[in-house]
Tab-separated table of C-alpha atoms and ligand atoms in Angstrom:
chain	number	residue	atom	x	y	z
A	259	UNK	CA	153.258	80.844	84.249
A	260	UNK	CA	153.935	84.560	83.703
A	261	UNK	CA	152.577	87.052	86.163
A	262	UNK	CA	149.650	89.094	84.883
A	263	UNK	CA	150.036	92.682	85.991
A	264	UNK	CA	146.770	94.582	85.987
A	265	UNK	CA	146.819	98.366	85.479
A	266	UNK	CA	145.289	100.337	88.302
A	267	UNK	CA	141.576	100.758	87.574
A	268	UNK	CA	141.745	98.371	84.613
A	269	UNK	CA	139.086	95.643	84.695
A	270	UNK	CA	140.291	92.034	84.797
A	271	UNK	CA	139.798	89.606	81.888
A	272	UNK	CA	136.655	88.083	83.409
A	273	UNK	CA	135.086	91.492	84.036
A	274	UNK	CA	135.787	92.531	80.456
A	275	UNK	CA	134.291	89.306	79.132
A	276	UNK	CA	131.177	89.737	81.314
A	277	UNK	CA	130.531	93.223	79.984
A	278	UNK	CA	131.192	92.465	76.301
A	279	UNK	CA	128.396	91.982	73.759
A	280	UNK	CA	130.513	89.867	71.371
A	281	UNK	CA	130.378	86.118	70.709
A	282	UNK	CA	133.769	84.589	71.430
A	283	UNK	CA	137.128	85.727	72.727
A	284	UNK	CA	140.178	83.524	72.308
A	285	UNK	CA	142.859	84.300	74.886
A	286	UNK	CA	146.260	82.763	74.392
A	287	UNK	CA	149.474	83.338	76.252
A	288	UNK	CA	152.503	83.022	73.984
A	289	UNK	CA	155.086	82.039	76.578
A	290	UNK	CA	157.996	81.961	74.117
A	291	UNK	CA	157.719	85.717	73.476
A	292	UNK	CA	156.004	86.869	76.661
A	293	UNK	CA	153.072	88.098	74.531
A	294	UNK	CA	149.329	87.691	74.823
A	295	UNK	CA	147.201	86.937	71.802
A	296	UNK	CA	143.555	88.010	71.840
A	297	UNK	CA	141.240	87.072	68.991
A	298	UNK	CA	137.771	88.551	69.410
A	299	UNK	CA	134.883	87.360	67.267
A	300	UNK	CA	132.274	90.002	67.864
A	301	UNK	CA	129.732	88.645	65.398
A	302	UNK	CA	129.512	85.822	62.881
A	303	UNK	CA	125.876	86.544	62.036
A	304	UNK	CA	126.661	87.679	58.474
A	305	UNK	CA	129.589	85.286	57.942
A	306	UNK	CA	133.078	84.582	59.276
A	307	UNK	CA	134.461	87.308	61.508
A	308	UNK	CA	136.925	89.481	59.585
A	309	UNK	CA	139.345	92.028	60.979
A	310	UNK	CA	143.004	92.912	61.151
A	311	UNK	CA	145.828	91.892	63.446
A	312	UNK	CA	147.168	94.682	65.648
A	313	UNK	CA	150.657	94.425	67.100
A	314	UNK	CA	151.015	96.733	70.065
A	315	UNK	CA	152.650	97.245	73.457
A	316	UNK	CA	150.039	97.769	76.217
A	317	UNK	CA	150.372	98.798	79.850
A	318	UNK	CA	148.634	95.554	80.875
A	319	UNK	CA	147.355	92.493	78.968
A	320	UNK	CA	143.725	93.369	79.787
A	321	UNK	CA	144.125	96.604	77.814
A	322	UNK	CA	144.939	94.499	74.758
A	323	UNK	CA	141.825	92.383	75.296
A	324	UNK	CA	139.724	95.522	75.731
A	325	UNK	CA	141.120	96.962	72.490
A	326	UNK	CA	140.387	93.742	70.577
A	327	UNK	CA	136.815	93.687	71.915
A	328	UNK	CA	136.149	97.313	71.016
A	329	UNK	CA	137.757	97.081	67.584
A	330	UNK	CA	135.948	93.837	66.708
A	331	UNK	CA	132.590	95.505	67.429
A	332	UNK	CA	133.535	98.344	65.113
A	333	UNK	CA	134.374	95.787	62.400
A	334	UNK	CA	130.895	94.229	62.731
A	335	UNK	CA	129.284	97.602	61.960
A	336	UNK	CA	131.786	98.455	59.249
A	337	UNK	CA	131.458	95.211	57.289
A	338	UNK	CA	127.658	95.127	57.721
A	339	UNK	CA	127.246	98.653	56.310
A	340	UNK	CA	129.501	97.693	53.406
A	341	UNK	CA	127.172	94.755	52.709
A	342	UNK	CA	129.958	92.163	52.867
A	343	UNK	CA	129.136	88.586	53.910
A	344	UNK	CA	131.391	88.909	56.939
A	345	UNK	CA	131.043	89.516	60.629
A	346	UNK	CA	133.384	91.536	62.794
A	347	UNK	CA	136.556	90.339	64.435
A	348	UNK	CA	139.913	91.670	65.536
A	349	UNK	CA	143.142	90.241	66.862
A	350	UNK	CA	145.617	91.910	69.161
A	351	UNK	CA	149.126	90.644	69.745
A	352	UNK	CA	150.003	92.383	73.008
A	353	UNK	CA	153.798	92.239	72.900
A	354	UNK	CA	156.388	93.362	75.484
A	355	UNK	CA	158.098	95.267	72.631
A	356	UNK	CA	157.506	95.397	68.879
A	357	UNK	CA	159.459	92.374	67.627
A	358	UNK	CA	161.609	92.204	64.508
A	359	UNK	CA	163.598	89.606	62.595
A	360	UNK	CA	163.364	85.957	63.608
A	361	UNK	CA	161.428	86.712	66.814
A	362	UNK	CA	158.711	88.471	64.845
A	363	UNK	CA	158.551	85.695	62.291
A	364	UNK	CA	158.334	82.972	64.968
A	365	UNK	CA	155.537	84.829	66.812
A	366	UNK	CA	153.573	85.333	63.594
A	367	UNK	CA	153.931	81.678	62.653
A	368	UNK	CA	152.587	80.594	66.052
A	369	UNK	CA	149.794	83.131	65.691
A	370	UNK	CA	149.040	81.759	62.196
A	371	UNK	CA	148.650	78.296	63.717
A	372	UNK	CA	146.197	79.678	66.269
A	373	UNK	CA	144.164	81.406	63.536
A	374	UNK	CA	144.185	78.176	61.545
A	375	UNK	CA	142.945	76.177	64.526
A	376	UNK	CA	139.744	78.254	64.468
A	377	UNK	CA	138.865	76.632	61.142
A	378	UNK	CA	137.969	79.822	59.275
A	379	UNK	CA	135.517	81.497	61.662
A	380	UNK	CA	138.111	84.280	61.988
A	381	UNK	CA	139.936	85.717	58.952
A	382	UNK	CA	142.664	88.219	59.438
A	383	UNK	CA	144.496	90.986	57.589
A	384	UNK	CA	146.885	93.802	58.501
A	385	UNK	CA	146.310	96.544	61.064
A	386	UNK	CA	148.481	98.784	63.231
A	387	UNK	CA	152.149	97.681	63.036
A	388	UNK	CA	151.467	94.796	60.658
A	389	UNK	CA	151.683	94.766	56.881
A	390	UNK	CA	151.647	92.575	53.814
A	391	UNK	CA	155.001	90.879	54.622
A	392	UNK	CA	153.527	89.811	57.989
A	393	UNK	CA	150.421	88.492	56.248
A	394	UNK	CA	152.721	86.422	54.005
A	395	UNK	CA	154.311	84.926	57.125
A	396	UNK	CA	150.949	84.186	58.759
A	397	UNK	CA	149.873	82.722	55.419
A	398	UNK	CA	152.565	80.055	55.779
A	399	UNK	CA	150.435	78.533	58.529
A	400	UNK	CA	146.859	79.349	57.538
A	401	UNK	CA	144.760	80.080	54.497
A	402	UNK	CA	142.527	82.385	56.543
A	403	UNK	CA	144.493	85.544	55.861
A	404	UNK	CA	143.903	88.496	53.527
A	405	UNK	CA	146.192	91.211	52.240
A	406	UNK	CA	149.239	89.124	51.425
A	407	UNK	CA	151.757	90.541	48.969
A	408	UNK	CA	151.056	90.229	45.269
A	409	UNK	CA	154.011	87.819	45.011
A	410	UNK	CA	152.384	85.526	47.592
A	411	UNK	CA	149.043	85.563	45.796
A	412	UNK	CA	147.399	88.453	47.644
A	413	UNK	CA	146.330	91.987	46.723
A	414	UNK	CA	149.038	93.830	48.630
A	415	UNK	CA	148.408	97.044	50.516
A	416	UNK	CA	144.778	98.037	51.229
A	417	UNK	CA	145.722	101.739	51.148
A	418	UNK	CA	145.138	102.397	47.406
A	419	UNK	CA	141.563	100.955	47.367
A	420	UNK	CA	140.864	102.709	50.664
A	421	UNK	CA	141.821	105.964	48.935
A	422	UNK	CA	139.516	105.177	45.998
A	423	UNK	CA	136.630	104.578	48.421
A	424	UNK	CA	137.337	107.892	50.163
A	425	UNK	CA	137.432	109.618	46.772
A	426	UNK	CA	133.942	108.283	45.955
A	427	UNK	CA	132.828	109.329	49.426
A	428	UNK	CA	134.132	112.867	48.952
A	429	UNK	CA	132.268	113.201	45.667
A	430	UNK	CA	129.019	111.926	47.214
A	431	UNK	CA	129.451	114.340	50.133
A	432	UNK	CA	130.183	117.341	47.910
A	433	UNK	CA	127.138	116.454	45.807
A	434	UNK	CA	124.961	116.421	48.916
A	435	UNK	CA	126.191	119.777	50.208
A	436	UNK	CA	126.931	121.712	47.039
A	437	UNK	CA	124.550	120.152	44.523
A	438	UNK	CA	127.245	118.800	42.156
A	439	UNK	CA	129.931	116.154	42.559
A	440	UNK	CA	132.274	118.042	40.266
A	441	UNK	CA	135.448	118.635	42.257
A	442	UNK	CA	136.925	121.124	39.775
A	443	UNK	CA	138.044	124.177	41.734
A	444	UNK	CA	137.012	122.711	45.091
A	445	UNK	CA	139.636	122.946	47.810
A	446	UNK	CA	140.406	119.622	49.478
A	447	UNK	CA	142.684	119.573	52.518
A	448	UNK	CA	144.302	116.201	53.106
A	449	UNK	CA	145.652	115.693	56.623
A	450	UNK	CA	148.246	112.914	56.413
A	451	UNK	CA	150.304	112.216	53.298
A	452	UNK	CA	150.807	108.501	53.987
A	453	UNK	CA	149.599	105.376	52.219
A	454	UNK	CA	145.990	106.582	51.870
A	455	UNK	CA	146.459	110.370	51.797
A	456	UNK	CA	149.096	110.368	49.055
A	457	UNK	CA	146.934	108.261	46.728
A	458	UNK	CA	143.807	110.250	47.586
A	459	UNK	CA	145.693	113.435	46.656
A	460	UNK	CA	146.241	112.026	43.166
A	461	UNK	CA	142.571	111.132	42.710
A	462	UNK	CA	141.160	114.449	43.864
A	463	UNK	CA	143.777	116.424	41.919
A	464	UNK	CA	142.945	114.293	38.864
A	465	UNK	CA	139.311	115.391	39.282
A	466	UNK	CA	140.366	119.037	39.184
A	467	UNK	CA	140.401	119.872	42.901
A	468	UNK	CA	142.884	122.251	44.525
A	469	UNK	CA	144.787	119.996	46.894
A	470	UNK	CA	146.374	121.159	50.128
A	471	UNK	CA	148.392	118.648	52.133
A	472	UNK	CA	149.392	118.684	55.818
A	473	UNK	CA	151.644	116.180	57.541
A	474	UNK	CA	153.712	116.147	60.725
A	475	UNK	CA	156.527	115.298	58.323
A	476	UNK	CA	156.573	118.537	56.274
A	477	UNK	CA	158.894	117.058	53.626
A	478	UNK	CA	156.364	114.302	52.972
A	479	UNK	CA	153.541	116.844	52.659
A	480	UNK	CA	155.648	118.909	50.295
A	481	UNK	CA	156.535	115.910	48.136
A	482	UNK	CA	152.903	114.838	47.710
A	483	UNK	CA	151.770	118.433	47.129
A	484	UNK	CA	154.374	118.942	44.412
A	485	UNK	CA	153.488	115.668	42.749
A	486	UNK	CA	149.834	116.699	42.347
A	487	UNK	CA	150.406	120.405	41.715
A	488	UNK	CA	148.952	121.402	45.086
A	489	UNK	CA	150.101	123.268	48.164
A	490	UNK	CA	150.860	122.410	51.758
A	491	UNK	CA	150.200	123.877	55.209
A	492	UNK	CA	151.887	123.152	58.554
A	493	UNK	CA	150.295	120.202	60.377
A	494	UNK	CA	149.102	122.373	63.272
A	495	UNK	CA	147.187	124.661	60.879
A	496	UNK	CA	145.315	121.887	59.070
A	497	UNK	CA	142.109	122.034	61.090
A	498	UNK	CA	141.703	125.776	60.754
A	499	UNK	CA	142.512	126.012	57.057
A	500	UNK	CA	139.577	127.194	54.974
A	501	UNK	CA	138.539	124.498	52.472
A	502	UNK	CA	135.521	122.765	50.977
A	503	UNK	CA	136.564	119.306	52.183
A	504	UNK	CA	138.696	118.400	55.183
A	505	UNK	CA	139.959	114.845	54.688
A	506	UNK	CA	141.471	113.435	57.906
A	507	UNK	CA	143.842	110.682	56.735
A	508	UNK	CA	146.318	110.585	59.603
A	509	UNK	CA	145.142	109.951	63.155
A	510	UNK	CA	141.809	109.494	64.933
A	511	UNK	CA	140.180	111.840	67.420
A	512	UNK	CA	140.569	115.063	65.436
A	513	UNK	CA	136.846	115.950	65.738
A	514	UNK	CA	136.081	117.094	69.275
A	515	UNK	CA	134.126	119.675	71.219
A	516	UNK	CA	137.323	121.736	71.221
A	517	UNK	CA	138.231	121.426	67.519
A	518	UNK	CA	134.846	121.478	65.750
A	519	UNK	CA	134.251	125.223	66.360
A	520	UNK	CA	137.577	125.891	64.607
A	521	UNK	CA	136.765	123.998	61.399
A	522	UNK	CA	136.347	126.106	58.256
A	523	UNK	CA	135.092	123.442	55.870
A	524	UNK	CA	131.752	122.252	54.450
A	525	UNK	CA	132.529	118.530	54.524
A	526	UNK	CA	134.628	116.192	56.673
A	527	UNK	CA	135.430	113.061	54.669
A	528	UNK	CA	138.605	111.074	55.199
A	529	UNK	CA	140.054	107.656	55.975
A	530	UNK	CA	141.184	108.004	59.589
A	531	UNK	CA	139.608	105.569	62.043
A	532	UNK	CA	137.719	106.847	65.099
A	533	UNK	CA	137.591	110.468	63.971
A	534	UNK	CA	135.045	111.478	66.627
A	535	UNK	CA	136.838	112.145	69.905
A	536	UNK	CA	133.506	112.242	71.781
A	537	UNK	CA	130.123	110.721	70.901
A	538	UNK	CA	128.500	114.178	70.832
A	539	UNK	CA	130.932	115.350	68.124
A	540	UNK	CA	128.717	114.025	65.296
A	541	UNK	CA	125.764	116.087	66.556
A	542	UNK	CA	127.995	119.127	66.984
A	543	UNK	CA	129.081	118.868	63.346
A	544	UNK	CA	125.425	118.688	62.294
A	545	UNK	CA	124.624	121.804	64.321
A	546	UNK	CA	127.487	123.629	62.615
A	547	UNK	CA	126.160	122.599	59.188
A	548	UNK	CA	129.274	120.541	58.391
A	549	UNK	CA	128.556	117.257	56.618
A	550	UNK	CA	130.448	114.407	58.271
A	551	UNK	CA	131.067	111.202	56.304
A	552	UNK	CA	131.068	108.562	59.081
A	553	UNK	CA	134.575	107.118	59.189
A	554	UNK	CA	133.636	103.464	59.164
A	555	UNK	CA	131.404	103.947	56.107
A	556	UNK	CA	133.886	105.903	53.990
A	557	UNK	CA	137.122	104.075	54.898
A	558	UNK	CA	136.038	100.497	54.145
A	559	UNK	CA	137.443	100.410	50.581
A	560	UNK	CA	140.588	98.440	51.423
A	561	UNK	CA	138.611	95.711	53.175
A	562	UNK	CA	135.996	95.619	50.403
A	563	UNK	CA	138.570	95.244	47.627
A	564	UNK	CA	140.740	92.707	49.413
A	565	UNK	CA	137.860	90.508	50.561
A	566	UNK	CA	136.208	90.736	47.141
A	567	UNK	CA	139.307	90.000	45.095
A	568	UNK	CA	140.913	87.437	47.394
A	569	UNK	CA	137.877	85.657	48.803
A	570	UNK	CA	134.763	86.306	46.755
A	571	UNK	CA	136.335	85.837	43.309
A	572	UNK	CA	135.530	89.340	42.036
A	573	UNK	CA	137.015	90.714	38.830
A	574	UNK	CA	138.747	94.117	38.933
A	575	UNK	CA	135.622	95.765	37.512
A	576	UNK	CA	133.431	94.179	40.193
A	577	UNK	CA	135.830	95.545	42.820
A	578	UNK	CA	135.692	99.003	41.197
A	579	UNK	CA	131.882	98.895	41.295
A	580	UNK	CA	131.937	97.906	44.970
A	581	UNK	CA	134.219	100.848	45.771
A	582	UNK	CA	131.895	103.221	43.922
A	583	UNK	CA	129.056	101.854	46.073
A	584	UNK	CA	130.661	103.506	49.101
A	585	UNK	CA	129.440	106.804	47.646
A	586	UNK	CA	125.918	105.374	47.263
A	587	UNK	CA	125.904	104.119	50.849
A	588	UNK	CA	126.900	107.575	52.053
A	589	UNK	CA	124.077	109.144	50.050
A	590	UNK	CA	121.687	106.757	51.811
A	591	UNK	CA	123.142	107.776	55.182
A	592	UNK	CA	122.813	111.492	54.376
A	593	UNK	CA	119.215	111.172	53.153
A	594	UNK	CA	118.270	109.263	56.275
A	595	UNK	CA	119.988	111.799	58.525
A	596	UNK	CA	118.147	114.672	56.804
A	597	UNK	CA	114.787	112.897	56.886
A	598	UNK	CA	115.049	112.026	60.591
A	599	UNK	CA	116.838	115.174	61.738
A	600	UNK	CA	119.710	113.166	63.216
A	601	UNK	CA	123.480	113.256	62.819
A	602	UNK	CA	125.099	111.316	59.991
A	603	UNK	CA	126.902	109.235	62.631
A	604	UNK	CA	123.572	108.199	64.166
A	605	UNK	CA	122.124	107.485	60.702
A	606	UNK	CA	125.093	105.244	59.838
A	607	UNK	CA	124.651	103.297	63.096
A	608	UNK	CA	120.956	102.749	62.271
A	609	UNK	CA	121.865	101.479	58.795
A	610	UNK	CA	124.487	99.149	60.292
A	611	UNK	CA	121.949	97.732	62.772
A	612	UNK	CA	119.430	97.172	59.983
A	613	UNK	CA	121.919	95.331	57.776
A	614	UNK	CA	123.136	93.305	60.719
A	615	UNK	CA	119.628	92.210	61.621
A	616	UNK	CA	118.433	91.671	58.024
B	837	LIG	P1	150.183	105.960	57.161
B	837	LIG	O1	150.875	105.601	58.427
B	837	LIG	O2	150.703	105.422	55.866
B	837	LIG	O3	150.136	107.555	57.000
B	837	LIG	C1	149.757	108.419	58.026
B	837	LIG	C2	150.391	109.779	57.722
B	837	LIG	O4	149.887	110.706	58.662
B	837	LIG	C3	151.923	109.786	57.862
B	837	LIG	O5	152.478	110.434	56.743
B	837	LIG	C4	152.151	110.572	59.157
B	837	LIG	O6	153.375	111.311	59.145
B	837	LIG	C5	150.954	111.489	59.153
B	837	LIG	N1	150.553	112.014	60.453
B	837	LIG	C6	150.556	111.385	61.664
B	837	LIG	N2	150.057	112.192	62.613
B	837	LIG	C7	149.718	113.347	61.993
B	837	LIG	C8	149.139	114.561	62.430
B	837	LIG	N3	148.802	114.750	63.708
B	837	LIG	N4	148.912	115.549	61.518
B	837	LIG	C9	149.247	115.365	60.223
B	837	LIG	N5	149.812	114.234	59.748
B	837	LIG	C10	150.040	113.245	60.627
B	837	LIG	O7	148.655	105.555	57.381
B	837	LIG	P2	147.565	105.215	56.258
B	837	LIG	O8	147.610	103.770	55.931
B	837	LIG	O9	147.660	106.238	55.175
B	837	LIG	O10	146.218	105.429	57.092
B	837	LIG	C11	145.791	106.732	57.427
B	837	LIG	C12	144.589	106.652	58.361
B	837	LIG	O11	143.542	105.931	57.724
B	837	LIG	C13	144.845	105.921	59.685
B	837	LIG	O12	144.052	106.517	60.685
B	837	LIG	C14	144.349	104.520	59.413
B	837	LIG	O13	143.944	103.866	60.600
B	837	LIG	C15	143.154	104.810	58.526
B	837	LIG	N6	142.797	103.699	57.646
B	837	LIG	C16	143.713	103.215	56.779
B	837	LIG	C17	143.352	102.179	55.939
B	837	LIG	C18	144.330	101.608	54.959
B	837	LIG	O14	143.909	100.836	54.089
B	837	LIG	N7	145.602	101.946	55.033
B	837	LIG	C19	142.054	101.641	55.972
B	837	LIG	C20	141.123	102.192	56.872
B	837	LIG	C21	141.516	103.219	57.698
């Protein structure tokens, strides 16, 4: 039996479980690799719990469990707001180091067997440090996996449909603030020229917007900017660049008490998860008159498309319609926020609760 080292001040497994509002946590020690596997089913009220598999090195196993609990709760809200017949789940493979080659494959196969043993109440897809090739491997042991490669019968990367959802969200947000969803001549700053940001740049440029790209890899920003006929700014100037829409598509936590006063945009609408560094950030944005598209409402496109196409038997046009609906959901959130005088973040949480309890 391996020794469990607890971080100083970190609650133990049983304390975390006691304080959690989710349904079921599966805790498995993978002795062969020295990893811990945590599968958290936060809610199955709307259907099987769906959520990605995160591969990460943690200071202590309990941190991995805590992450899986927190992330699975976020998935419950996200999938409920999107109206999908799924609950929220998340898996964390807390590894001693990120594995590669045969070790990675063997771990994923054992993990696939564990997912399969749950009989479909948890369905997984990719997340941090996992991708479509890993989903193919997991898919060798279980059918309860989304986001496999096209060659293995899946839809491939969720990034392109996520970008389409964000594009619809940007148009809905611009309509709400500026009275028209026409992006022609609007300046859109995309922070992060990766899987989502690079595709989003093409969509907004295609709609006539002036695109400005920022990335910690300046060559990547430059490449995407050139491809869409836009410009680029250094990564550390992104937040303070004057624009109509700031689209965070890189990392979370960019909206804080410290950064919000520096923003020079009308709308914040991007794919990054956990954009609000502090809970009060949503209210602060409202006070500054900046419209914030709640991250978990606007960035659900990848999940919507993959679940729809792979699980619910949708045609491509049904998937397109579902992605366009992200804009409609945001309009509902904005109208509710205006009517009740609350932040858009608070309005999205109310909508999620309603759909969860419907
Ligand atoms: P990615 O790893 O492909 O791209 C991220 C890009 O951001 C990279 O080019 C990286 O160099 C850049 N970057 C990192 N830190 C930065 C910083 N501080 N400033 C500027 N650029 C920085 O990731 P992705 O798949 O495009 O996802 C982007 C964000 O959207 C992430 O927060 C992710 O969690 C979230 N998200 C992605 C999806 C999806 O389908 N891929 C779905 C929902 C949410």
